[in-house]
CSV table of C-alpha atoms in Angstrom, one decimal:
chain,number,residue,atom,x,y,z
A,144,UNK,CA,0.0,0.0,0.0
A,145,UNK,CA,1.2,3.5,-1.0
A,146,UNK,CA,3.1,5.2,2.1
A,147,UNK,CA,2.3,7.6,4.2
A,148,UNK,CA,5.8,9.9,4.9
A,149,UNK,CA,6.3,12.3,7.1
A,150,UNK,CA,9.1,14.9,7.2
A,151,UNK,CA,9.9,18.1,9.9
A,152,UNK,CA,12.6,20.1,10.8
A,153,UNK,CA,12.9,19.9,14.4
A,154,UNK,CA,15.4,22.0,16.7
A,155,UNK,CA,17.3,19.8,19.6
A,156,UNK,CA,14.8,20.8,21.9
A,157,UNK,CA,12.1,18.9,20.1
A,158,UNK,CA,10.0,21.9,18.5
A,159,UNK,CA,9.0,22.0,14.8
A,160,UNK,CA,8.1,25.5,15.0
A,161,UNK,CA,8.5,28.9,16.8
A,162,UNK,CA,5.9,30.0,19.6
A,163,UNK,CA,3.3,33.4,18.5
A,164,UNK,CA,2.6,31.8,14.7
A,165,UNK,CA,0.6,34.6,12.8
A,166,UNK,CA,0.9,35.2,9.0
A,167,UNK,CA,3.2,37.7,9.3
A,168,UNK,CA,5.4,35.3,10.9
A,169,UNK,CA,4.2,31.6,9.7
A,170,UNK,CA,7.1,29.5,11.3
A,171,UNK,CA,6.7,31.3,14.8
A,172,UNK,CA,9.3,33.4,16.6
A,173,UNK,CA,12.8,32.0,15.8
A,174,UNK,CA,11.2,29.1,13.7
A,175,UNK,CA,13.1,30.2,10.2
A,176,UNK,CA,16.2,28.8,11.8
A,177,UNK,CA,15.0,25.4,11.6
A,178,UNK,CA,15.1,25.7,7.9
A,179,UNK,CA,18.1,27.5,7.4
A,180,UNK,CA,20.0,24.2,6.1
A,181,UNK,CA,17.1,23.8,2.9
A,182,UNK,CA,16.9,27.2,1.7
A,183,UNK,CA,20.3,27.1,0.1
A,184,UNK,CA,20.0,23.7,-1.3
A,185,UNK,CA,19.2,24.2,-5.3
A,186,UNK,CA,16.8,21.2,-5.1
A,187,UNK,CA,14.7,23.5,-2.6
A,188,UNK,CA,15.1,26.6,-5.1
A,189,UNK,CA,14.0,25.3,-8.2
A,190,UNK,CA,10.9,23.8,-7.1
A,191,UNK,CA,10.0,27.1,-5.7
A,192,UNK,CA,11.2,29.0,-8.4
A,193,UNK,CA,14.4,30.3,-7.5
A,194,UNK,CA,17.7,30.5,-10.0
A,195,UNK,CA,20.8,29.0,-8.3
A,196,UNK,CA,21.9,27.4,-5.1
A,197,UNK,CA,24.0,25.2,-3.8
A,198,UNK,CA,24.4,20.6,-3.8
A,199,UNK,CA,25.4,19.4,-0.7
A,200,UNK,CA,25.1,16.0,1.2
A,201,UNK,CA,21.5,17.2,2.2
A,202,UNK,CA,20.8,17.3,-1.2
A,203,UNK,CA,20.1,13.7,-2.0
A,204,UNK,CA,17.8,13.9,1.0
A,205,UNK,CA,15.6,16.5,-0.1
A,206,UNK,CA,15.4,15.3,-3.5
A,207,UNK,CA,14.1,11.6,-2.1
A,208,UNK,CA,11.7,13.1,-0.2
A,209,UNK,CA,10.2,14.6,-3.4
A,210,UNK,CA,9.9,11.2,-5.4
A,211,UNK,CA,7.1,9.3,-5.9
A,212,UNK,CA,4.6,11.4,-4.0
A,213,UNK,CA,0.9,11.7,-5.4
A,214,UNK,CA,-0.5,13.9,-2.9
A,215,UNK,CA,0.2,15.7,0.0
A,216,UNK,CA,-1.8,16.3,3.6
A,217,UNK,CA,-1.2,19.4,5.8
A,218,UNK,CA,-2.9,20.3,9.1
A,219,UNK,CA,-5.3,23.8,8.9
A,220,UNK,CA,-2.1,25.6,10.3
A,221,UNK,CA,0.2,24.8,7.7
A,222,UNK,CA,-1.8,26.0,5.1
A,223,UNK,CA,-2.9,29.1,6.7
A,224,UNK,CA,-5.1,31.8,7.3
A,225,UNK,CA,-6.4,33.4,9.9
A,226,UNK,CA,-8.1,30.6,12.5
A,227,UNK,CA,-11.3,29.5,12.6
A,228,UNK,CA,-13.9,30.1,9.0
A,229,UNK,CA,-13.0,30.6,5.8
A,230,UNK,CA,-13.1,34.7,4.9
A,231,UNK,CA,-16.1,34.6,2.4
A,232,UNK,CA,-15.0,37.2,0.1
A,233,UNK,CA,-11.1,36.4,0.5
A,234,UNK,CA,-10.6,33.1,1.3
A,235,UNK,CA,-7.1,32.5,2.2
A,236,UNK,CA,-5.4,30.9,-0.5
A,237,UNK,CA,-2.0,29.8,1.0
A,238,UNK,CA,1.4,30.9,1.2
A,239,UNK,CA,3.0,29.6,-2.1
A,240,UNK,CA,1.1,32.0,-4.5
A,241,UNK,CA,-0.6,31.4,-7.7
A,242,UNK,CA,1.5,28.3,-8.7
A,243,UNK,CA,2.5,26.5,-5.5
A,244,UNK,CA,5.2,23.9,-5.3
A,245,UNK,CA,3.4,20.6,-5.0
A,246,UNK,CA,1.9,19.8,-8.0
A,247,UNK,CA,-0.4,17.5,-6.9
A,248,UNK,CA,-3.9,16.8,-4.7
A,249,UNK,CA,-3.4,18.6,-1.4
A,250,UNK,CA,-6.1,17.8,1.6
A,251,UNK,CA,-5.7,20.4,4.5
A,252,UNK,CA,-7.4,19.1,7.1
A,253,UNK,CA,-10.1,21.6,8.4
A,254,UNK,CA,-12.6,22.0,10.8
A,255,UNK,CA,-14.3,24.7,8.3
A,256,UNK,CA,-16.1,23.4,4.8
A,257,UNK,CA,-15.5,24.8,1.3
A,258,UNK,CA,-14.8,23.9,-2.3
A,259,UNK,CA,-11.6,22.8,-3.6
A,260,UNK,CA,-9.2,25.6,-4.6
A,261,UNK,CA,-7.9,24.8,-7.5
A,262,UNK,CA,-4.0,27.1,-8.5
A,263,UNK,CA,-1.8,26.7,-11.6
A,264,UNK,CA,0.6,23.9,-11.9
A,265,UNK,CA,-1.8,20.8,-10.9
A,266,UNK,CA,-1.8,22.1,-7.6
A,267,UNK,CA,-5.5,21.9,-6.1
A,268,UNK,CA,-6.4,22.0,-1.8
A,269,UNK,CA,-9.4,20.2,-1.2
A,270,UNK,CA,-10.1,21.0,2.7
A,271,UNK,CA,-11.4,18.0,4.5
A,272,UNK,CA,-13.5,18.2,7.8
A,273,UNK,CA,-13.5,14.5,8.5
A,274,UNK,CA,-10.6,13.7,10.4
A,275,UNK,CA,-7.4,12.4,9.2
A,276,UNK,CA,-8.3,8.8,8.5
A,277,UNK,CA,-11.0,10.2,5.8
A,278,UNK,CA,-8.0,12.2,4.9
A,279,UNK,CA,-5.7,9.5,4.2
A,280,UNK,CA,-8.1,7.8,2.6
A,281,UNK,CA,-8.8,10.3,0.0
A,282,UNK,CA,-5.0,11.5,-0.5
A,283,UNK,CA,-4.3,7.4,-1.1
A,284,UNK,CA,-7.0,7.3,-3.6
A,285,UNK,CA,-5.9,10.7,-5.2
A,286,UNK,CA,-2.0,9.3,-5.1
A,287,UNK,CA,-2.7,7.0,-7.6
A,288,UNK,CA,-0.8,4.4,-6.2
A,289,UNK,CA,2.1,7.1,-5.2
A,290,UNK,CA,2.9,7.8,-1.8
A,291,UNK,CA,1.4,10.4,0.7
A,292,UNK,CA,3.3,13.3,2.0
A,293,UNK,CA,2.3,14.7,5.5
A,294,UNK,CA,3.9,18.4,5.4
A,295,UNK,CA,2.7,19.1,8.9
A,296,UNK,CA,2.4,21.5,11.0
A,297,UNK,CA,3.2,20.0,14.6
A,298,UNK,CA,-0.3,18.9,15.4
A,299,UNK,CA,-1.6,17.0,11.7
A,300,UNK,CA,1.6,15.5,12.2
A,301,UNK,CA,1.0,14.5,16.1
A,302,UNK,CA,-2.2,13.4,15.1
A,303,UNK,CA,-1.0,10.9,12.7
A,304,UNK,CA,1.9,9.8,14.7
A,305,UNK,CA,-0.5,9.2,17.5
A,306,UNK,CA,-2.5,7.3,15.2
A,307,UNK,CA,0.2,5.0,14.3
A,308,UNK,CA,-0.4,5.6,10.2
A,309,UNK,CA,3.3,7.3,9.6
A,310,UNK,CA,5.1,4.7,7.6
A,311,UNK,CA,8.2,6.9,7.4
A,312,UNK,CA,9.3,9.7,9.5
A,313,UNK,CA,12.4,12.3,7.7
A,314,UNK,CA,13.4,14.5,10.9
A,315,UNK,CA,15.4,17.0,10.0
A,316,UNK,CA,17.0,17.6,13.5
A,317,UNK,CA,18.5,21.1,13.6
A,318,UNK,CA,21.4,21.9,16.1
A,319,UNK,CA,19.5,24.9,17.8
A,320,UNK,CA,17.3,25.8,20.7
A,321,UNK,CA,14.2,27.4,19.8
A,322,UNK,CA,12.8,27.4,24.0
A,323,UNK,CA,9.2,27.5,23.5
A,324,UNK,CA,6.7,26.7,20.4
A,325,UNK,CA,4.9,23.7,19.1
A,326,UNK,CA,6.7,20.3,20.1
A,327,UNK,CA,6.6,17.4,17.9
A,328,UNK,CA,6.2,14.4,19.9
A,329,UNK,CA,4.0,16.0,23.2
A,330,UNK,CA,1.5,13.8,24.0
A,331,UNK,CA,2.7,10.7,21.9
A,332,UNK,CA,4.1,9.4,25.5
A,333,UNK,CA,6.9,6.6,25.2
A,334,UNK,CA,6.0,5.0,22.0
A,335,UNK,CA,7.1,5.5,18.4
A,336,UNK,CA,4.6,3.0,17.1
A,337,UNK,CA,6.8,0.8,15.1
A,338,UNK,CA,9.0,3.6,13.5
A,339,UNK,CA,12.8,2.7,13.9
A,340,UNK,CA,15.6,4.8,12.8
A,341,UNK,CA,16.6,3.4,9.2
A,342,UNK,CA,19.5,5.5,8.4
A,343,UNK,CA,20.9,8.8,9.5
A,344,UNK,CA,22.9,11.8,7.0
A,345,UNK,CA,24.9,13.9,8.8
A,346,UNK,CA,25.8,17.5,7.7
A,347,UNK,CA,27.4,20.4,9.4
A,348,UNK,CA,24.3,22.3,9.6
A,349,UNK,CA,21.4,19.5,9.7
A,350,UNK,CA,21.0,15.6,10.6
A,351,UNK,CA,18.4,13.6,8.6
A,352,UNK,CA,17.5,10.9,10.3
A,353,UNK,CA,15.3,8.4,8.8
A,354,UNK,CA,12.5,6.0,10.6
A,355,UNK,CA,10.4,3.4,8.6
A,356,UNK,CA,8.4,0.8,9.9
A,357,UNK,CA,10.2,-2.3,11.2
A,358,UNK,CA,9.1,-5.4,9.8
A,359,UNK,CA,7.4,-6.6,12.6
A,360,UNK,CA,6.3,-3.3,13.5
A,361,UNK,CA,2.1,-2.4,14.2
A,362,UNK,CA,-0.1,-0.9,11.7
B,135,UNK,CA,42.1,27.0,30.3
B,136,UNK,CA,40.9,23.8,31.1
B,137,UNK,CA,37.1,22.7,30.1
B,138,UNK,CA,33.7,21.8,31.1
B,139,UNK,CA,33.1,18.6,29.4
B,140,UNK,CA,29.2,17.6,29.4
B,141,UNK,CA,28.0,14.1,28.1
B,142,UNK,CA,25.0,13.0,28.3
B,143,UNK,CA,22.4,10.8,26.4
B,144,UNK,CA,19.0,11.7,25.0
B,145,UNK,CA,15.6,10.4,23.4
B,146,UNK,CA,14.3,11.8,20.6
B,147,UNK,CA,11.6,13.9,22.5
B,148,UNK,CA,14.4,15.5,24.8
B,149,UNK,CA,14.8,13.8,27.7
B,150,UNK,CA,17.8,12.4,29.8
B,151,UNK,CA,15.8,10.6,32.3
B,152,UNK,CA,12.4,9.3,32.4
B,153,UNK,CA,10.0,9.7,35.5
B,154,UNK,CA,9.6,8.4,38.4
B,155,UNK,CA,13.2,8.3,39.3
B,156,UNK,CA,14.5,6.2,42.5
B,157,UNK,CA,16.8,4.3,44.5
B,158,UNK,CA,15.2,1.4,42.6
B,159,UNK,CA,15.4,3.1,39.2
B,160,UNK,CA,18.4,5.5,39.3
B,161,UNK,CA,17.6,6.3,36.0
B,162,UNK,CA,13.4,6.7,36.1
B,163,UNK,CA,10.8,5.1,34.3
B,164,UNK,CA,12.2,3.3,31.0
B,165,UNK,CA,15.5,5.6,31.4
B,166,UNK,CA,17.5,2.6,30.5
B,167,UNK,CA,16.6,2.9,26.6
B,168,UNK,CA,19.1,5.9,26.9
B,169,UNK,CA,21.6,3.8,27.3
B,170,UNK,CA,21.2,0.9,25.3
B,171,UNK,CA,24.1,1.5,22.9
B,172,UNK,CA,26.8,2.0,25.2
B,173,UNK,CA,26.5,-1.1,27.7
B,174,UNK,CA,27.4,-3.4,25.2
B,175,UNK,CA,30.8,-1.8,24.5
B,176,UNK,CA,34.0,-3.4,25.3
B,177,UNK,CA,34.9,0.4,26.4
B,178,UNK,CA,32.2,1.1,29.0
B,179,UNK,CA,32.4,-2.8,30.1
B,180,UNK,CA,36.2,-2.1,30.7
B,181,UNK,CA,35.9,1.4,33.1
B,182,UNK,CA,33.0,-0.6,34.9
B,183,UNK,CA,34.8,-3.8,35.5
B,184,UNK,CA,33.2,-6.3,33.1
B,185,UNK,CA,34.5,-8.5,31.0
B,186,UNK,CA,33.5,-8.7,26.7
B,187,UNK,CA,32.0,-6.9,24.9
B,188,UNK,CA,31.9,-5.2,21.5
B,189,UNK,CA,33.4,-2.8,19.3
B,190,UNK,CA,32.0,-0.6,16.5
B,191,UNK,CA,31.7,3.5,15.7
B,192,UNK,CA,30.5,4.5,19.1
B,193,UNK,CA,33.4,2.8,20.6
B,194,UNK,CA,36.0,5.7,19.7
B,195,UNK,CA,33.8,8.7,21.0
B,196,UNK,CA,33.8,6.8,24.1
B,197,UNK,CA,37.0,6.8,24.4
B,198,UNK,CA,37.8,10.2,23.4
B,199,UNK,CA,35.0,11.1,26.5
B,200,UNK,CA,37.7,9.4,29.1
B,201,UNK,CA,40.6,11.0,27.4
B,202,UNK,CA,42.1,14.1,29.4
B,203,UNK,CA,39.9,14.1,32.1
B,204,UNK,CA,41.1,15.3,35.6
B,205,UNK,CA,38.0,15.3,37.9
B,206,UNK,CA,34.0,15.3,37.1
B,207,UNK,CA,31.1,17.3,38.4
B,208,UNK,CA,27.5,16.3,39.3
B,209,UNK,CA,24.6,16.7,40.6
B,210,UNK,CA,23.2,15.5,44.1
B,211,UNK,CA,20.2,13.5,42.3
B,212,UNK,CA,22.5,12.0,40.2
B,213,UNK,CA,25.0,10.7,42.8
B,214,UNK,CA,21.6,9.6,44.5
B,215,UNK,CA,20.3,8.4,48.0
B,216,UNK,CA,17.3,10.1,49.3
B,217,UNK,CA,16.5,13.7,48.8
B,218,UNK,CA,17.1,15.9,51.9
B,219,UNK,CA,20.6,15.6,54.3
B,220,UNK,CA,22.4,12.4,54.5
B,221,UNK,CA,21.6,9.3,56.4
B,222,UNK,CA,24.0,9.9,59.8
B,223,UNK,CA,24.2,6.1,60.4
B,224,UNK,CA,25.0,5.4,57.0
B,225,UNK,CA,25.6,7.5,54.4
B,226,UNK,CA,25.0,6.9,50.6
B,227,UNK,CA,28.1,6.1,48.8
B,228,UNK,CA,27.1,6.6,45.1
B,229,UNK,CA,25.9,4.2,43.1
B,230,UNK,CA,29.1,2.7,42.1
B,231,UNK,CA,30.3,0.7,44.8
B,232,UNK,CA,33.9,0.5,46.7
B,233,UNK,CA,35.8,1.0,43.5
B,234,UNK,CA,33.7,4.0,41.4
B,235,UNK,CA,35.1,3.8,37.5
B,236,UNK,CA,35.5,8.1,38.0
B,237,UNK,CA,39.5,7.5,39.8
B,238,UNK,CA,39.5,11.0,39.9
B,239,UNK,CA,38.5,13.7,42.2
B,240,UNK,CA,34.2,14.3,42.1
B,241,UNK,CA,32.7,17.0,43.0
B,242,UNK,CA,28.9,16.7,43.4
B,243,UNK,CA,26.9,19.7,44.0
B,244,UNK,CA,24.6,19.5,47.0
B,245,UNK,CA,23.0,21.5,49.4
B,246,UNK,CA,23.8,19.3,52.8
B,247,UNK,CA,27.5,19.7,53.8
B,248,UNK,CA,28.9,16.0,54.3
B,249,UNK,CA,32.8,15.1,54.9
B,250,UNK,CA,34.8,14.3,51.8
B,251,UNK,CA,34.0,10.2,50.1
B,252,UNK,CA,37.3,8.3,49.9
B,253,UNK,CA,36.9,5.0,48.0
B,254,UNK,CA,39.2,2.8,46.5
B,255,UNK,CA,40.7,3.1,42.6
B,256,UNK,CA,41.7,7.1,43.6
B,257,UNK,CA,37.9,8.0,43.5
B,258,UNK,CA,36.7,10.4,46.2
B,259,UNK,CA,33.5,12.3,46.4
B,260,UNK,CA,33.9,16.0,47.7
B,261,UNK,CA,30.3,17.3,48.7
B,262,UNK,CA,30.1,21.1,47.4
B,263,UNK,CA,27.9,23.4,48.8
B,264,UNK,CA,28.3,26.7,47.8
B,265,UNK,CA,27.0,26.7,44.4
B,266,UNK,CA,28.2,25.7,40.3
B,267,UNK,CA,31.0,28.6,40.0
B,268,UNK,CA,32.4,27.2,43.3
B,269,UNK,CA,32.5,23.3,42.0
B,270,UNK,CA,33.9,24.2,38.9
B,271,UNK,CA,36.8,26.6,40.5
B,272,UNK,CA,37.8,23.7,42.7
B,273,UNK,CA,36.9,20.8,39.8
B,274,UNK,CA,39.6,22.8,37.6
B,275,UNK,CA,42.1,22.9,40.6
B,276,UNK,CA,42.0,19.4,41.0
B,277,UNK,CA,42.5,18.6,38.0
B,278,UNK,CA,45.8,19.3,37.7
B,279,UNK,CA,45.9,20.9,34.3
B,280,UNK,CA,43.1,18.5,32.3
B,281,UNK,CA,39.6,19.4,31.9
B,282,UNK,CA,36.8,18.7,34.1
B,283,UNK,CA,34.0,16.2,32.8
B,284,UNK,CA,30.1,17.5,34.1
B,285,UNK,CA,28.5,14.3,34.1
B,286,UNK,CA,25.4,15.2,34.4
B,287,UNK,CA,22.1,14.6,35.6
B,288,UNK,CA,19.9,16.8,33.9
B,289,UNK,CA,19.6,19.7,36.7
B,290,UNK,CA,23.6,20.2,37.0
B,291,UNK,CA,23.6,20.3,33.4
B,292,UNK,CA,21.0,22.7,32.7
B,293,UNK,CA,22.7,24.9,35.3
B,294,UNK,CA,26.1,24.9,33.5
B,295,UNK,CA,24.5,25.2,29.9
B,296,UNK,CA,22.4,28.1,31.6
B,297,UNK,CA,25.4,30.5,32.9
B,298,UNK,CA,27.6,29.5,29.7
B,299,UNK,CA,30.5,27.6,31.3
B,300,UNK,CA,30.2,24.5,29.3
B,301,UNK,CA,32.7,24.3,26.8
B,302,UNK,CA,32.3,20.9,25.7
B,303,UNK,CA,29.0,19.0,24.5
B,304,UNK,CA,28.3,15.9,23.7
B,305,UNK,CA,25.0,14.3,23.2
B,306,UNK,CA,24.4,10.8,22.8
B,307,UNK,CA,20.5,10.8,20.8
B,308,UNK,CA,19.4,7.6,21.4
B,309,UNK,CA,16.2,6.9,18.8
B,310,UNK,CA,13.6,6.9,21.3
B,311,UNK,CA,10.9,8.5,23.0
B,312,UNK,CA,10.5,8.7,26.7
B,313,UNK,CA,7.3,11.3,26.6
B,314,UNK,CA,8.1,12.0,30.2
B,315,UNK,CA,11.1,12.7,32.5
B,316,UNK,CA,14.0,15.3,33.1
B,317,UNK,CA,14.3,17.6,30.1
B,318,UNK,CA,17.8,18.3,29.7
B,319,UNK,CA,17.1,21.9,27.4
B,320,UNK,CA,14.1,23.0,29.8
B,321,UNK,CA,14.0,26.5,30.6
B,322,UNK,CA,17.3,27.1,28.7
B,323,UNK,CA,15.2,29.5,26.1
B,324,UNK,CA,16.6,29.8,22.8
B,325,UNK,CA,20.0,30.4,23.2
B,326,UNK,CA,23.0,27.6,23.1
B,327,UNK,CA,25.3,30.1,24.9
B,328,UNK,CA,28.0,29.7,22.0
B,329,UNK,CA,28.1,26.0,21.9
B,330,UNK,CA,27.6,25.4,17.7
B,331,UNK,CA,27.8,21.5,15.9
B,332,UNK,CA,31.2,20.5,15.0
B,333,UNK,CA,31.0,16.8,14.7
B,334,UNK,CA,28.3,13.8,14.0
B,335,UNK,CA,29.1,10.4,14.2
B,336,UNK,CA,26.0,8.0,13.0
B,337,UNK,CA,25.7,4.8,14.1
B,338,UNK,CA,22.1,2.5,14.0
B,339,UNK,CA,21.6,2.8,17.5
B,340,UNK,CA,22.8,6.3,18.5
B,341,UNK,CA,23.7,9.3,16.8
B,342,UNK,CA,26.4,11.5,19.0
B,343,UNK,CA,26.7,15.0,18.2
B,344,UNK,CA,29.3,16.8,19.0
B,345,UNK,CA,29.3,20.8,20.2
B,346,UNK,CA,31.7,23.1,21.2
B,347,UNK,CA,32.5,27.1,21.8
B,348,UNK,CA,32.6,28.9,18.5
B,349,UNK,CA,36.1,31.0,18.1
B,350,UNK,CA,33.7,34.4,18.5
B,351,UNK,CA,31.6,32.4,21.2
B,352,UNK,CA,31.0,33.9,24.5
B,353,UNK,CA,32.3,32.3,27.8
């Protein structure tokens, strides 16, 4: 069955972003640090858009995570927007402009109803308001036989975790503090659910480590 | 000048002990999964007496932890024994018996005076009362010239890391999550006071990254 994989950058003190999140400041206070290792990366750049760049050991990383995914799932946070209802006359639309860089389905999980939005590129959101495992199911179906990528934020991805669906897990451990903001793994208690670190990359600026299901592990 | 040397493992989730810790369970509730990868080396089997064992990656940053080394720090909780002053009758030793693998002046921070610990192997406890900057002047002193080794547990280390006087960092992340315990980062905000990635070394059951004082770093 198609995957789901999840990847995060997460400081050394466990957080995957920033405390006060708004839209002027998506990541949260301090949280663009976590993400300081990708933005170079050329991989990163030219599927946002950007000339240039650099290739470094994290390259091969990022460039794995990209294949083979059909669809992605992101948490109401991730994608943006003031909280709570949709704005009827200017719906939010996301952060990645007119042609974002998934080119594929995208189900934001939502407590709020509305129609798909559909952007340039192949890119549509289709916001789902019943609960991850309806979510899943539609991103599998709109995959294609692809994997599923679960973008985040901190809580789709706790939510999943907790869930024990995560087939893969990409952590890309940062060697900062951030202090305060959203933690990763609060509330998942002692238990990884069958994810086992697979393989680690190390970098001067990052560490990828890698978790996939064991053989034995639960479903 | 001689350093402050902390090593000290961690889960995933940013802990260095679990809870619940006792005289039972030195280490607290499932705080043995820390320590998984080291107490099958030949190297940690060796300092504490046992015979076997095995080689592989972690084996040399081990040994580069007991390299140089003139006398160790730690806390009271982690040298153990019931909270509060000590047992008149008969005092807690330590948890290492008659011949401790430290056989080097330790200095373990406390807020009940006690006589100095003499035990066999040249180990002997000195019971430090007035506070971090006072252990580390006399931890430096009795080192004779090589650097100190803050052992931990997580209080003692958080207190260091929190006034800047660690020089030295070495984190043993041990794939795992404890969701409850001693954070070792807690209350630490955002700030690694200078301490910046120089070294990873990547092994299946541990990844060990290495930190230290930037040149421009503050002391």
């Amino acid at each position: 069955m198609a995957k789901l994989r999840l990847k995060i950058s997460i400081s050394l003190d466990g957080f995957v972003a920033g405390p006060e999140q708004s839209i002027a400041n998506p990541l949260g206070k301090g949280g663009e640090r976590l993400h300081e290792w990708v933005v170079p990366l050329t991989v990163w750049r030219s599927t946002h858009g950007l000339p240039g760049g650099e290739v470094n050991e994290s390259s091969a990383v990022v460039a794995e995570s990209l294949v083979n995914i059909g669809a992605t799932i992101m948490g109401r946070n991730m994608f943006g927007g003031h909280p709570g209802g949709w704005n009827a006359e200017k719906p939010w639309q996301g952060w990645w402009g007119d042609d974002p860089p998934f080119h594929h389905p995208v189900f934001v999980l939502t407590h709020h109803a509305r129609e798909p939005l559909r952007l340039l590129g192949g890119t549509t959101f289709t916001f789902v308001t019943d609960g991850i495992h309806a979510a899943l199911e539609r991103a599998r179906a709109a995959a294609g036989g692809k994997d599923v990528s679960l973008a985040g934020g901190a809580s789709a991805a706790r939510q999943y975790l907790g869930a024990g669906l995560v087939d893969e897990m990409e952590l890309h451990l940062a060697p900062v503090l951030l202090g305060s903001g959203e933690r990763l793994f609060e509330g998942l208690g002692d238990d990884l659910r069958g994810l086992e670190l697979v393989r680690t990359v190390a970098t001067p600026k990052v560490t990828h480590l890698k978790f996939a299901r064991s053989a034995g592990g639960a479903r």
